[in-house]
Amino acid sequence: MSAMRGDGGGGHAGGFGVGHHHDFGDDALTRFDTGVVRRLFGFVRPYRRILAGALLAVALATTVQVSIPLTVRYAVDSAVGHSEFPLPAVLVGFALLIILNGVLGYLQESIAARLAQRVIFDLRRAMFAHLQDVSLSFLDQTQVGRLMARLQSDVNALQEFMENSVSAIGDFFLLLGIIAVLLWMDLRLGLLTLTVLPVLVLVRAIWIPWARPKFRRAREASSSANAALAENINGIRTVQENRREAVNFDRYRVRARENLDAQIASSRASQIMVPAVDILTGVAMGIVVIVGGDKVLTGELGVGVMVAYIFYVQRFFDPIRTLSMQYTTMQSAMAAGHRIFDVLDVPVAIYDKPAAITLKDQEPSIEFRQVTFGYRPGQPVLHDVSLWVEPYQTVALVGPTGSGKTSLTALTHRFYDVWQGSVLVGGVDVRDVTLDSLGHTISMVLQEPFLFSGMIFDNIRYGVPGASREDVIAAAKAVSAHDFIVRMPEGYDTLLGQRGRNLSIGQRQLLSFARALLADPKILILDEATANIDSFTERDIQQALKKLLKGRTSLVIAHRLATIRDADLIVVLDHGRIVEQGSHAQLLAKGGLYARLHASSHGSFDDL
Amino acid sequence: MSATPHQSSATNLDLDLSKLNLKAMPRVLGRLTRLSFRYPWQWFFALSCAIASAIFNLITPRLLGRAVDQAHHLLLDGHTHPEETRAAFLQLTPRLFGEATQQAYQLIIDGHAHSASPRAALLATALMIVVACALRGTLTGLQGYWGEVVAQRVGYDLRLAFFEKLQRLSFGFHDVNHSGDLIARGMLDLEGVRAFLESGFLRAVVLLLLVSFGAWRLLSMDVNLGLIALSFVPFVAWRATRMGLLLRLSWQRLQQLMSDLTLTMEENLQGIRVVRAFASKNLELAKFDQTAQSALRLANRRITIRMGSMSMMNAAYYTAMGLVLWIGGQRVSQGVMTVGTLTEFLTFMTLLQQPIRQVGMIVNSSSRATSAGSRLFEVLDAVPTIEDDTNARDWVPGAGVLRFEAVDFAYDRRPGGRKILSGISFEVGPGKTLGIVGPPGSGKSTLAHLIPRFYDVTGGKITLDGQDIRSVTLDSLRRAVGLVQQEIFLFDVSVHDNVAYAEPWAEEQRVVEAASIAQIHDHVAGLPDGYGTRVGERGVALSGGQRQRMSIARGLLAGRAIMVLDDSTAAIDTATEQRVRSSLRTAVSNRGTIIIAHRLSSLLHADEILVLDEGRIIQRGTHAELLREGGNYADLWALQNRTDSHTPTTTRLRANPILEVA
C-alpha cells in the first residue's frame, strides 16, 4: 500500500514517479474541492456521451457481477431440488451472464480508461498551450522546475485519480448491489451480516488519521534520500575533486537509514489493516453460518441462499478497501488540480486584437512614442522614452546595467505591453498587428543562445521549419558556422545534447546567428554576448555579425567597442531614459555619459 | 525537431516480446534472491507466514463447505420442527459454547462432528471460521510486513553499495554514463528490484502452494470435477504471463515517450524567448502533439491489452465455474455429491481466481526486476579504473614542485585511440605561474584533469615533489591540488558549506578569507543570511561571475601545494578579475599556479606560457619572448588587441571591452 505499486496495473505514466512529492503542508487545499471538480468536469464535458456510456457500462457490469453468485444460489437450490428453476435453465442463465460479464467488463474499463487518458491529454495540452501565451512576466517569475512539476507530477496525480475514479465508481455500484441483494434475499440475515460494515468503516476512520503521518514520513524520507543521491551524482566530479566521498557517504547513510525505518514503519501501519479486515470477514461469515444455518434448519432459507451469502461476504470488503484508498489519491489530486488550474488561470495579457493587421510590406522602421513601462506596478523602468529608428539603420543601445536596454528590445517584439505611449513597427502600433506577423518581421539573437535538443539542421531552420538543406547550409556558411558543423560526427544531422551542451558557447552563438539569418527578418534584435567566447571563435563571430546586420533594421545591445563604433546611431540609456544619442565621434566630443563610459578604465559597455 | 533515435523507436507501437531480455532472468533474479538471504531470519518469517496463511486460506472453503453440509444434512435428517428446535436451542445456549468447543475439538481430532447438537456444530464451525480468518489475516499481514522488511533492508544495502560505488568510479565512467541515467538507476531500478523482493517472489511461492494443494484437494475429492474446476488455471496463467510481458514492454516504451515529452516541454519553457521571438507556437505545439499523441495511443494500447486479457481470463474462469455447477449440480441432485462439497469446489475456485490473475503481476514484476537488476549490477560490478595502488603511501609535502615528464594521454586507452595530449613536459615550482593557451579542443582542460589524477596518463609520468602521482593515495594527492573549474557545481547547502566543500570542518575565518580573496565576500555578506544563505537548486541564484568566484574560493581552501585555474575567470568582469588576480597572487605566493585562459591579458605575468594545439606544445616562453618570436601567440595577441591599437598601455588594454569577451 505504501510504496508498492506495480507498474503493470495502473497506467501511471510519468518520468520519475517514485519521488513525486507534493506539499501536503496546506491541508485546506487538499480537501475535496467542488471548484476543482467542476473545472475538471469542464474537460470531461466534450466527451460527456462517452462518459454516459462508461457509466452505463459500469452499472450494467456491476449488475451482472452481482447476479453471478445469485445464479450460483439457484443452481445449488435446484441441485438439491428446492428451486422453482430447473438446473439447465439456471445454467443457461449463468452462461449468458458470463458472456455479458466479459463484454461489459471490457467495455466498462476500456471506455472509462480511454476517457481518462484523453482528458489528461487535453489537460496537459491546454496547460502547455496556455503557457505559450501567458505573459513573459509570469514566466520570468516562475521557475521552470516548478512549472514542469505541474505539467508532470500534478497532471499524473490527476490521471491516477481519474483512472481510480472509474474503478471506484464500479466498486461503489458493486457495494450497493451486494447490499441490495443481501437484503433482498433475506432482510434479517442481510442486516445482521451488514453490521460488520459500519465496524469496518469505523476501524478505517480511526486507522487513516493514525497511519497517514507514517505514510507521509515514508514518502518524504524516500524523496529526501533520492534527492541526496541525485545531487551527489550530478556533482560527482566536485565530490571526487574535493575528496568528500567519506563525509557524503556517512550523510547519505543517515538518510538511507531514516528511509529504511520510515518505510518499515509505514509497512507496519498498512499491514495492520489486513488482519482487521480478515477478522471482520470471518465474523461476517460466522454470522452467515450461525444465523443462516439456523434459518436453513428452520426451513426459512434455502441452502442456496446460504451459499450465495458466503460468496457475497467474500467480495464486499474489496470495494470498501479500494474506496478508502481512493480517498487518499483524491486528496493529492485536489491539491494537484488546484495548482494546475492556477496555471490555467494566469491571464493572457498579450493577444491579437480582433482586427489585427498583418505586417507585410511596411518599411521596417521602429518608433517609440513617449513610452513608459515597467515590470512591477509603481516601478517603471522606462520613462517617457521616444526614439526613431530609420529603416535599415543599425542602432547600438549602450548604458549601465538596469538602464532599460533589454526592456526596449522586448517592447519592440511586444513581449510586454507598454504602460503609456506606443511602440510602432513599420509605422503601425505593435498592438494592432498580429503577433505572428510581428514574429516573422523581427528576429532576436539572445545573449545566451538557446538551442533545442535535436539536429543542428533543425535548430538552424527553427524559424523557417520548411527550409531546404541548401538554404540552411548557405546560412551556416554565411556566418562561418559551416566549417565546425561539418567537422562534427554527423555534420548537420548531429544531434545536440540538451541545450546544445556538446558545443562551445561561441559555436552556439554562431548557430543562433545562422538561425536568425535564415529567418531573414526585416528587423533584427541582437543582444551581444559579453563573455565566455574564446578568442578563436570570436574572430568568426565578428565577421558573421557584419553579414547579419547588413540590409536590415537592427537594435543591438552592444558590448563590443567595434560593434558600437560601426553603428549608424548610438543611443545611450541611463535609469530608463535616453540621455544621449549620436555617432561615436559626436558623443565623444560631447563629453557626456558615453565619453565617461568610454574613458573610465573600469566602466565598460557591458552589464555584468 | 526532437526526433531523437529513442523517440522514433518508441513511436513504433509494435510490441515485440523478444525485446525483453528474458534470458537474463534466472541469473539476475537468482542474484537478487541471494541478496535477500542475507536476512535469513526475516526471510524465514516471511516465508513461513506466507505458507501458513496459504494453509488457512485453504481451510476456509472446507469449513464453509462443512457448514453448508451441516445445515443441509440436518435439514434432511428432519431436525426441523421450528418451535421444538428453537426451544432446544434456547435451552442449549448457556452450554452451547462449551459444547461448541468440544465439537470443534472433535472436528479437528475425528474429522467430523456429532450431529447430536446441530446448532453447536454450526457454532463450532462458525467459531473456527472466525479463528481461521483471524489467523489468515494476521499471517498475511505478517507476511507482508516481513516481506517488506527483507526487501527494504536489501534495498538499503543496495542503495549504500550503489552510492559508494558511484563515488569510487572514476571520471572515465562518469563521462560515458549520463547522470540522469545513473539517477534513474538509483531511484527507479532500485524501486523495481525492491518491489520484486517484497512481493513478487513470495507471491510466486504462495501461488504455487495454493494451486498445488488445491489441485490435490480437488482431485482427491473428485477427479473429473477437479479437472474441470482447474481447467481455467493453465489458460489464465498463459494469458496472464503474456499480458504481464506485454504490459512491461509497453510500459518501457511509454516511459521513453514520457521522457521525450518532458524534454520537449522543459526546453520549450527554458527557451520560451526563442519560441516567442520566432513566433513558433504552432511548431512547438506540433512537436508536443506528436509525442503526446504517440503516448496517448500507446496508453490506449495498454488498456486494450489489459482489458482484453482480463476479459478472456474472466471468461475462462466463469466457464469453468459454469461447468462445475452443471456437472456438480447434477451429481448433487443424483445424491452422489453433497452440497458442501460443491460449495467447497466453488469457494476454492474463488480463492484461486485472485492469485492466478496475479501471475500477470508476478511476471511483470520479475521482468521489471530483471532489467532493473541488471542495470544496477552493471554499476555495482563496474571496476574503478583509478584507485589507490596497493602499496600507495600518503603524499609527503615538499616544496611543491609539479612536473610533467613526456606525458601522453588518450581517453580511449586501446592502441590506436586518438591522442589528446602528446609529449607534454613542464615544471611549476612554488611561487611560479604557468600559463596555458590554445584553441578549443587543444587539450587544455584535459591537462588540468590529469593533475588530481582524474584520469591516468597513457605515457610518461606526472610527479609532485618527486613522487609519481600514481604511487600516492588519491586522498592525499587531491588534498594537495586546488582545481578551479570553468563551471562550479553548487550543492543545495549554505554558502559556507559550498566554499568549505573540501574541508567541511574549516573554521569560519578561513572560509571568509578564501571568499575575500575571490572577491565574493562582499556579495555574500549582503545575502539574507550571509554565509548561512542557501545556494544551489533551491537557494538564491548567483550570476555566472559570482559562481566562478565561489569556485575560486572553494579551490583556494582546498589546494595546499598547487593551484590550477581552468579558464575560471571568463565570466567575471574585467575590473573584478583584476582584483581577484592581484589578491590571488599574494595568497598563493608560496604555491605553484597553473592558469588556463582565453584572455591572453590574464597571462601577462606568467613565468612561462605554453601554447597548445591538438595536444602538443607548439610554442613556449614568457609573454615577451612569445611576442618577439611571432607565430600563433603573437597572432592571437594581435587579434585580441586589434580594435583598440590606439590605446597602447596595459591598463587600457585590460579595460578594453573586447578583451572581456575574449
CSV table of C-alpha atoms in Angstrom, one decimal, chain A residues 2-5 7-19 68 72 75-76 79-80 82 87 91 94 98 101-102 105-106 109-110 113-114 117-118 121 124-125 128-129 131-136 139-140 144 147-148 151-152 225-245 247-249 251-253 256-257 259-260 263-264 267-268 271 274-275 278-279 281-283 285-286 289-290 293-294 296-300 303 306-307 310-311 314-315 413 415-416 435-436 439-440 442-444 446 450-455 458-459 462-463 465 495 498-499 501 515-516 519 529-539 542 559-562 565 598-602 604-606 608, chain B residues 1-3 5 60 64 67-68 71-72 74-75 79-80 82 86 118-119 122-123 125-126 129-130 133-134 136-138 140-141 144-145 148-149 152-153 156 159-160 162-164 166-171 174-175 178-180 182-184 186-188 191 194 198-199 203 247-248 251 254-255 258 261-263 265-285 287-289 292-293 296 299-300 302-304 306-308 311 314-315 318-319 321-322 325-326 329-330 332-333 339 342-343 346-347 350 364 368 438-440 454 474-475 478-479 483 485 489-492 500-502 504-505 554 558 570-573 575 578 598 636 639-640 642-644 646 652 655 657-658 660-662:
chain,number,residue,atom,x,y,z
A,2,SER,CA,2.7,2.4,0.9
A,3,ALA,CA,5.1,2.4,-2.0
A,4,MET,CA,4.3,-0.9,-3.7
A,5,ARG,CA,2.6,0.0,-6.9
A,7,ASP,CA,3.7,-0.6,-12.9
A,8,GLY,CA,1.6,-3.1,-14.7
A,9,GLY,CA,-1.7,-2.4,-13.1
A,10,GLY,CA,-2.4,1.3,-13.5
A,11,GLY,CA,-1.2,3.3,-16.4
A,12,HIS,CA,0.5,5.7,-14.1
A,13,ALA,CA,2.8,7.3,-16.6
A,14,GLY,CA,5.5,9.7,-15.6
A,15,GLY,CA,9.2,10.4,-15.5
A,16,PHE,CA,10.4,9.8,-12.0
A,17,GLY,CA,7.3,8.5,-10.4
A,18,VAL,CA,9.0,7.4,-7.2
A,19,GLY,CA,9.9,10.7,-5.7
A,68,ILE,CA,-23.5,-14.3,-10.8
A,72,VAL,CA,-25.0,-20.0,-8.1
A,75,ALA,CA,-28.0,-23.7,-9.2
A,76,VAL,CA,-27.4,-25.1,-5.7
A,79,ALA,CA,-29.4,-29.2,-7.4
A,80,VAL,CA,-30.9,-30.1,-4.0
A,82,HIS,CA,-35.6,-26.8,-3.7
A,87,LEU,CA,-30.8,-26.7,-13.3
A,91,LEU,CA,-27.0,-22.8,-16.2
A,94,PHE,CA,-25.3,-18.4,-16.0
A,98,ILE,CA,-20.7,-14.9,-18.2
A,101,ASN,CA,-19.8,-10.0,-17.8
A,102,GLY,CA,-16.9,-10.4,-20.2
A,105,GLY,CA,-16.4,-5.6,-18.1
A,106,TYR,CA,-14.3,-5.0,-21.1
A,109,GLU,CA,-12.9,-0.4,-18.1
A,110,SER,CA,-11.7,0.4,-21.6
A,113,ALA,CA,-9.7,4.3,-19.0
A,114,ARG,CA,-9.5,5.7,-22.5
A,117,GLN,CA,-6.3,9.2,-20.8
A,118,ARG,CA,-8.0,11.6,-23.3
A,121,PHE,CA,-4.0,14.6,-22.6
A,124,ARG,CA,-1.7,18.7,-20.3
A,125,ARG,CA,-2.0,20.2,-23.8
A,128,PHE,CA,1.2,23.7,-22.4
A,129,ALA,CA,-0.6,25.8,-24.9
A,131,LEU,CA,2.0,28.7,-21.3
A,132,GLN,CA,2.8,29.6,-24.9
A,133,ASP,CA,0.5,32.6,-24.5
A,134,VAL,CA,0.9,33.9,-20.9
A,135,SER,CA,3.0,37.0,-20.5
A,136,LEU,CA,6.7,36.7,-20.1
A,139,LEU,CA,7.4,33.1,-16.8
A,140,ASP,CA,10.1,35.4,-15.5
A,144,VAL,CA,10.9,26.3,-15.0
A,147,LEU,CA,6.1,24.6,-14.0
A,148,MET,CA,7.4,21.3,-15.0
A,151,LEU,CA,2.9,19.7,-16.1
A,152,GLN,CA,4.3,16.4,-14.8
A,225,ALA,CA,17.2,10.0,0.1
A,226,ASN,CA,16.6,10.3,-3.7
A,227,ALA,CA,17.4,14.0,-3.7
A,228,ALA,CA,20.7,13.3,-1.9
A,229,LEU,CA,21.6,10.6,-4.4
A,230,ALA,CA,20.7,12.8,-7.4
A,231,GLU,CA,22.7,15.7,-6.1
A,232,ASN,CA,25.7,13.6,-5.4
A,233,ILE,CA,25.6,12.1,-8.9
A,234,ASN,CA,25.2,15.5,-10.5
A,235,GLY,CA,28.1,16.9,-8.6
A,236,ILE,CA,30.2,13.7,-8.6
A,237,ARG,CA,33.2,15.4,-10.1
A,238,THR,CA,33.2,18.0,-7.4
A,239,VAL,CA,32.8,15.3,-4.8
A,240,GLN,CA,35.8,13.5,-6.1
A,241,GLU,CA,37.9,16.6,-6.6
A,242,ASN,CA,37.3,17.6,-3.0
A,243,ARG,CA,37.6,14.1,-1.5
A,244,ARG,CA,34.2,14.3,0.0
A,245,GLU,CA,33.4,10.6,-0.5
A,247,VAL,CA,31.7,12.5,4.5
A,248,ASN,CA,29.0,12.3,1.9
A,249,PHE,CA,28.6,8.6,2.3
A,251,ARG,CA,25.5,11.7,5.5
A,252,TYR,CA,23.8,9.6,2.8
A,253,ARG,CA,23.7,6.6,5.2
A,256,ALA,CA,19.0,5.9,3.8
A,257,ARG,CA,18.6,4.6,7.3
A,259,ASN,CA,14.2,5.9,4.8
A,260,LEU,CA,14.5,2.3,5.8
A,263,GLN,CA,9.4,2.5,5.1
A,264,ILE,CA,9.2,-0.3,7.6
A,267,SER,CA,4.6,-1.1,6.1
A,268,ARG,CA,3.7,-1.9,9.7
A,271,GLN,CA,-0.3,-4.3,7.2
A,274,VAL,CA,-5.0,-6.8,6.8
A,275,PRO,CA,-5.9,-8.9,9.9
A,278,ASP,CA,-9.9,-10.5,7.7
A,279,ILE,CA,-11.3,-10.9,11.2
A,281,THR,CA,-14.8,-11.1,7.1
A,282,GLY,CA,-14.6,-14.1,9.4
A,283,VAL,CA,-17.2,-12.5,11.7
A,285,MET,CA,-19.1,-15.5,7.6
A,286,GLY,CA,-19.7,-16.7,11.1
A,289,VAL,CA,-23.1,-19.8,9.3
A,290,ILE,CA,-24.9,-19.5,12.6
A,293,GLY,CA,-27.6,-22.2,9.2
A,294,ASP,CA,-30.3,-21.7,11.8
A,296,VAL,CA,-31.8,-23.3,6.9
A,297,LEU,CA,-32.7,-25.6,9.8
A,298,THR,CA,-36.0,-23.8,10.5
A,299,GLY,CA,-36.6,-24.0,6.8
A,300,GLU,CA,-36.9,-20.3,6.4
A,303,VAL,CA,-29.4,-23.8,1.4
A,306,MET,CA,-26.5,-19.5,2.4
A,307,VAL,CA,-24.0,-20.4,-0.3
A,310,ILE,CA,-20.9,-16.8,1.6
A,311,PHE,CA,-19.9,-15.7,-1.9
A,314,GLN,CA,-16.1,-12.6,0.5
A,315,ARG,CA,-16.5,-9.8,-2.0
A,413,HIS,CA,8.8,42.4,-30.1
A,415,PHE,CA,6.9,40.6,-25.2
A,416,TYR,CA,5.2,43.0,-22.9
A,435,LEU,CA,1.8,38.5,-33.1
A,436,ASP,CA,2.6,36.0,-35.8
A,439,GLY,CA,7.4,37.4,-35.1
A,440,HIS,CA,8.1,36.9,-38.7
A,442,ILE,CA,11.5,40.6,-36.2
A,443,SER,CA,14.2,38.0,-35.2
A,444,MET,CA,16.1,38.0,-32.0
A,446,LEU,CA,19.8,36.4,-27.3
A,450,PHE,CA,19.3,28.8,-26.6
A,451,LEU,CA,19.4,25.6,-28.8
A,452,PHE,CA,16.9,22.8,-28.7
A,453,SER,CA,18.0,19.2,-28.5
A,454,GLY,CA,17.7,17.6,-31.9
A,455,MET,CA,19.6,18.0,-35.1
A,458,ASP,CA,16.5,21.6,-37.4
A,459,ASN,CA,17.9,24.1,-35.0
A,462,TYR,CA,13.8,26.7,-36.3
A,463,GLY,CA,12.2,30.0,-37.5
A,465,PRO,CA,10.5,24.9,-40.5
A,495,LEU,CA,22.2,15.6,-32.5
A,498,GLN,CA,20.2,19.2,-24.1
A,499,ARG,CA,20.6,23.0,-24.7
A,501,ARG,CA,25.8,21.0,-24.4
A,515,ARG,CA,19.1,30.7,-37.3
A,516,ALA,CA,18.4,34.4,-37.4
A,519,ALA,CA,14.7,33.6,-40.9
A,529,ALA,CA,27.3,38.1,-25.8
A,530,THR,CA,29.7,39.5,-23.3
A,531,ALA,CA,31.7,36.7,-22.0
A,532,ASN,CA,32.9,33.1,-22.4
A,533,ILE,CA,33.7,33.2,-26.0
A,534,ASP,CA,37.2,32.0,-26.8
A,535,SER,CA,39.3,34.3,-29.0
A,536,PHE,CA,39.4,31.8,-31.8
A,537,THR,CA,35.7,31.8,-32.3
A,538,GLU,CA,35.5,35.5,-31.6
A,539,ARG,CA,37.0,36.3,-34.9
A,542,GLN,CA,32.8,39.5,-35.6
A,559,HIS,CA,29.2,45.5,-25.6
A,560,ARG,CA,32.0,45.4,-28.1
A,561,LEU,CA,33.5,48.7,-29.0
A,562,ALA,CA,33.8,47.6,-32.6
A,565,ARG,CA,31.5,52.3,-33.4
A,598,HIS,CA,34.4,55.1,-22.8
A,599,ALA,CA,37.2,56.8,-20.9
A,600,SER,CA,36.9,55.3,-17.5
A,601,SER,CA,39.3,52.5,-17.0
A,602,HIS,CA,36.8,50.1,-15.4
A,604,SER,CA,32.6,49.3,-19.6
A,605,PHE,CA,29.8,49.0,-22.0
A,606,ASP,CA,28.7,45.7,-20.7
A,608,LEU,CA,28.0,42.3,-15.8
B,1,MET,CA,13.0,18.8,-34.1
B,2,SER,CA,13.2,16.5,-31.2
B,3,ALA,CA,13.4,13.4,-33.3
B,5,PRO,CA,16.6,7.9,-32.1
B,60,THR,CA,-11.8,-21.7,4.9
B,64,LEU,CA,-17.7,-23.3,4.7
B,67,ALA,CA,-21.2,-25.6,7.5
B,68,VAL,CA,-23.4,-25.9,4.4
B,71,ALA,CA,-27.2,-27.2,7.8
B,72,HIS,CA,-28.3,-29.2,4.8
B,74,LEU,CA,-29.7,-31.6,9.5
B,75,LEU,CA,-32.5,-30.3,7.3
B,79,HIS,CA,-34.4,-31.9,12.9
B,80,THR,CA,-36.6,-29.2,11.5
B,82,PRO,CA,-39.1,-24.9,14.2
B,86,ARG,CA,-35.9,-23.2,18.9
B,118,PRO,CA,-26.8,-29.3,15.4
B,119,ARG,CA,-26.5,-25.8,16.4
B,122,LEU,CA,-22.8,-24.8,13.4
B,123,LEU,CA,-21.5,-22.6,16.1
B,125,THR,CA,-17.8,-24.2,12.6
B,126,ALA,CA,-18.5,-20.5,12.8
B,129,ILE,CA,-14.2,-19.8,10.6
B,130,VAL,CA,-13.6,-16.7,12.7
B,133,CYS,CA,-9.9,-15.8,9.2
B,134,ALA,CA,-8.2,-14.1,12.0
B,136,ARG,CA,-5.2,-16.0,8.0
B,137,GLY,CA,-5.3,-12.2,8.2
B,138,THR,CA,-2.6,-12.0,10.9
B,140,THR,CA,-1.0,-12.4,5.7
B,141,GLY,CA,-0.2,-9.1,7.4
B,144,GLY,CA,3.5,-8.5,4.0
B,145,TYR,CA,5.4,-6.9,6.9
B,148,GLU,CA,8.8,-5.6,3.1
B,149,VAL,CA,11.4,-5.7,5.9
B,152,GLN,CA,13.7,-2.7,2.4
B,153,ARG,CA,16.8,-4.0,4.0
B,156,TYR,CA,19.1,-0.2,1.9
B,159,ARG,CA,21.4,1.9,-2.0
B,160,LEU,CA,24.5,2.2,0.0
B,162,PHE,CA,25.4,1.9,-5.3
B,163,PHE,CA,26.2,5.2,-3.7
B,164,GLU,CA,29.6,4.1,-2.5
B,166,LEU,CA,29.4,5.7,-7.8
B,167,GLN,CA,31.7,7.7,-5.6
B,168,ARG,CA,34.6,5.4,-6.4
B,169,LEU,CA,34.1,5.1,-10.1
B,170,SER,CA,36.4,7.4,-11.9
B,171,PHE,CA,35.7,10.2,-14.3
B,174,HIS,CA,31.0,9.2,-15.5
B,175,ASP,CA,32.0,10.7,-18.8
B,178,HIS,CA,24.8,10.2,-18.2
B,179,SER,CA,24.0,11.5,-14.7
B,180,GLY,CA,20.2,11.3,-15.4
B,182,LEU,CA,22.5,6.9,-13.1
B,183,ILE,CA,19.9,8.7,-11.0
B,184,ALA,CA,17.2,6.7,-12.7
B,186,GLY,CA,19.5,4.6,-8.2
B,187,MET,CA,15.8,5.5,-7.9
B,188,LEU,CA,13.6,3.6,-10.3
B,191,GLU,CA,12.5,0.5,-6.6
B,194,ARG,CA,12.7,-3.8,-4.1
B,198,GLU,CA,8.9,-7.6,-1.4
B,199,SER,CA,6.0,-9.3,-3.1
B,203,ARG,CA,3.6,-14.3,-4.2
B,247,LEU,CA,2.5,-4.5,-20.3
B,248,ARG,CA,6.1,-4.4,-19.2
B,251,TRP,CA,5.5,0.5,-20.1
B,254,LEU,CA,5.6,4.7,-22.6
B,255,GLN,CA,8.4,5.8,-20.2
B,258,MET,CA,7.0,10.5,-21.5
B,261,LEU,CA,7.6,14.8,-23.8
B,262,THR,CA,9.2,16.1,-20.6
B,263,LEU,CA,12.2,17.2,-22.6
B,265,MET,CA,8.1,20.9,-22.5
B,266,GLU,CA,11.2,21.7,-20.5
B,267,GLU,CA,13.1,23.1,-23.4
B,268,ASN,CA,10.1,25.0,-24.6
B,269,LEU,CA,9.8,26.7,-21.2
B,270,GLN,CA,13.6,27.3,-20.9
B,271,GLY,CA,13.8,28.7,-24.4
B,272,ILE,CA,10.5,30.5,-24.3
B,273,ARG,CA,12.1,33.7,-25.5
B,274,VAL,CA,13.4,32.0,-28.6
B,275,VAL,CA,10.0,30.4,-29.1
B,276,ARG,CA,8.3,33.8,-28.9
B,277,ALA,CA,11.0,35.5,-30.9
B,278,PHE,CA,10.4,33.2,-33.8
B,279,ALA,CA,6.6,33.0,-33.4
B,280,SER,CA,7.0,29.3,-33.2
B,281,LYS,CA,4.0,28.4,-31.0
B,282,ASN,CA,2.5,26.2,-33.7
B,283,LEU,CA,5.7,24.4,-34.3
B,284,GLU,CA,6.1,23.8,-30.6
B,285,LEU,CA,2.5,22.6,-30.3
B,287,LYS,CA,6.2,18.9,-31.5
B,288,PHE,CA,4.2,18.4,-28.3
B,289,ASP,CA,1.3,16.8,-30.1
B,292,ALA,CA,1.8,13.3,-26.7
B,293,GLN,CA,-0.4,11.6,-29.3
B,296,LEU,CA,-1.9,8.5,-25.8
B,299,ALA,CA,-1.6,4.2,-23.3
B,300,ASN,CA,-4.8,3.1,-25.1
B,302,ARG,CA,-2.1,-0.8,-22.9
B,303,ILE,CA,-5.7,-0.6,-21.9
B,304,THR,CA,-6.7,-2.9,-24.8
B,306,ARG,CA,-5.0,-5.3,-20.2
B,307,MET,CA,-8.7,-5.4,-20.6
B,308,GLY,CA,-8.6,-7.9,-23.4
B,311,SER,CA,-11.9,-10.4,-20.1
B,314,ASN,CA,-12.7,-13.9,-16.6
B,315,ALA,CA,-14.5,-15.8,-19.3
B,318,TYR,CA,-16.5,-18.4,-15.3
B,319,THR,CA,-16.8,-21.0,-17.9
B,321,MET,CA,-17.3,-22.4,-12.8
B,322,GLY,CA,-20.4,-22.9,-15.0
B,325,LEU,CA,-22.1,-26.0,-11.4
B,326,TRP,CA,-23.6,-28.0,-14.2
B,329,GLY,CA,-25.3,-29.8,-9.7
B,330,GLN,CA,-26.3,-32.9,-11.5
B,332,VAL,CA,-25.8,-33.3,-6.1
B,333,SER,CA,-29.3,-33.9,-7.4
B,339,VAL,CA,-23.9,-29.6,-1.4
B,342,LEU,CA,-19.9,-28.4,-4.3
B,343,THR,CA,-19.7,-25.3,-2.1
B,346,LEU,CA,-16.9,-23.2,-5.8
B,347,THR,CA,-15.3,-21.4,-2.9
B,350,THR,CA,-13.0,-18.1,-5.9
B,364,ASN,CA,5.6,-8.1,-14.9
B,368,ARG,CA,11.0,-5.3,-14.4
B,438,GLY,CA,45.1,27.1,-27.1
B,439,PRO,CA,42.0,26.8,-29.2
B,440,PRO,CA,39.0,24.8,-28.1
B,454,PHE,CA,41.0,12.1,-12.6
B,474,LEU,CA,44.3,9.7,-4.1
B,475,ASP,CA,43.1,11.3,-0.9
B,478,ARG,CA,43.7,15.6,-4.2
B,479,ARG,CA,44.0,17.5,-1.0
B,483,LEU,CA,41.5,22.9,-9.0
B,485,GLN,CA,36.9,24.6,-12.9
B,489,PHE,CA,28.7,22.8,-9.2
B,490,LEU,CA,26.9,24.3,-6.3
B,491,PHE,CA,25.3,22.0,-3.8
B,492,ASP,CA,22.0,22.7,-2.2
B,500,ALA,CA,34.3,24.7,2.6
B,501,TYR,CA,33.3,21.7,0.5
B,502,ALA,CA,36.7,20.1,0.6
B,504,PRO,CA,33.8,20.5,5.9
B,505,TRP,CA,35.2,21.4,9.3
B,554,ARG,CA,36.5,26.7,-2.9
B,558,ALA,CA,41.5,23.1,-0.8
B,570,ALA,CA,35.9,34.1,-18.1
B,571,ALA,CA,32.5,35.1,-16.7
B,572,ILE,CA,34.0,37.6,-14.3
B,573,ASP,CA,34.1,41.2,-15.4
B,575,ALA,CA,37.6,45.1,-13.1
B,578,GLN,CA,41.9,42.3,-11.9
B,598,HIS,CA,41.4,32.5,-23.3
B,636,LEU,CA,46.3,35.8,-31.2
B,639,LEU,CA,43.6,39.7,-32.8
B,640,GLN,CA,42.6,40.4,-29.3
B,642,ARG,CA,43.4,44.9,-33.0
B,643,THR,CA,40.4,47.1,-32.4
B,644,ASP,CA,42.0,49.2,-29.7
B,646,HIS,CA,45.4,53.3,-30.4
B,652,ARG,CA,43.8,50.4,-21.1
B,655,ALA,CA,39.8,47.7,-19.6
B,657,PRO,CA,35.6,45.7,-23.8
B,658,ILE,CA,36.9,43.3,-26.5
B,660,GLU,CA,36.4,40.9,-21.8
B,661,VAL,CA,34.7,38.9,-24.5
B,662,ALA,CA,38.0,37.3,-25.5
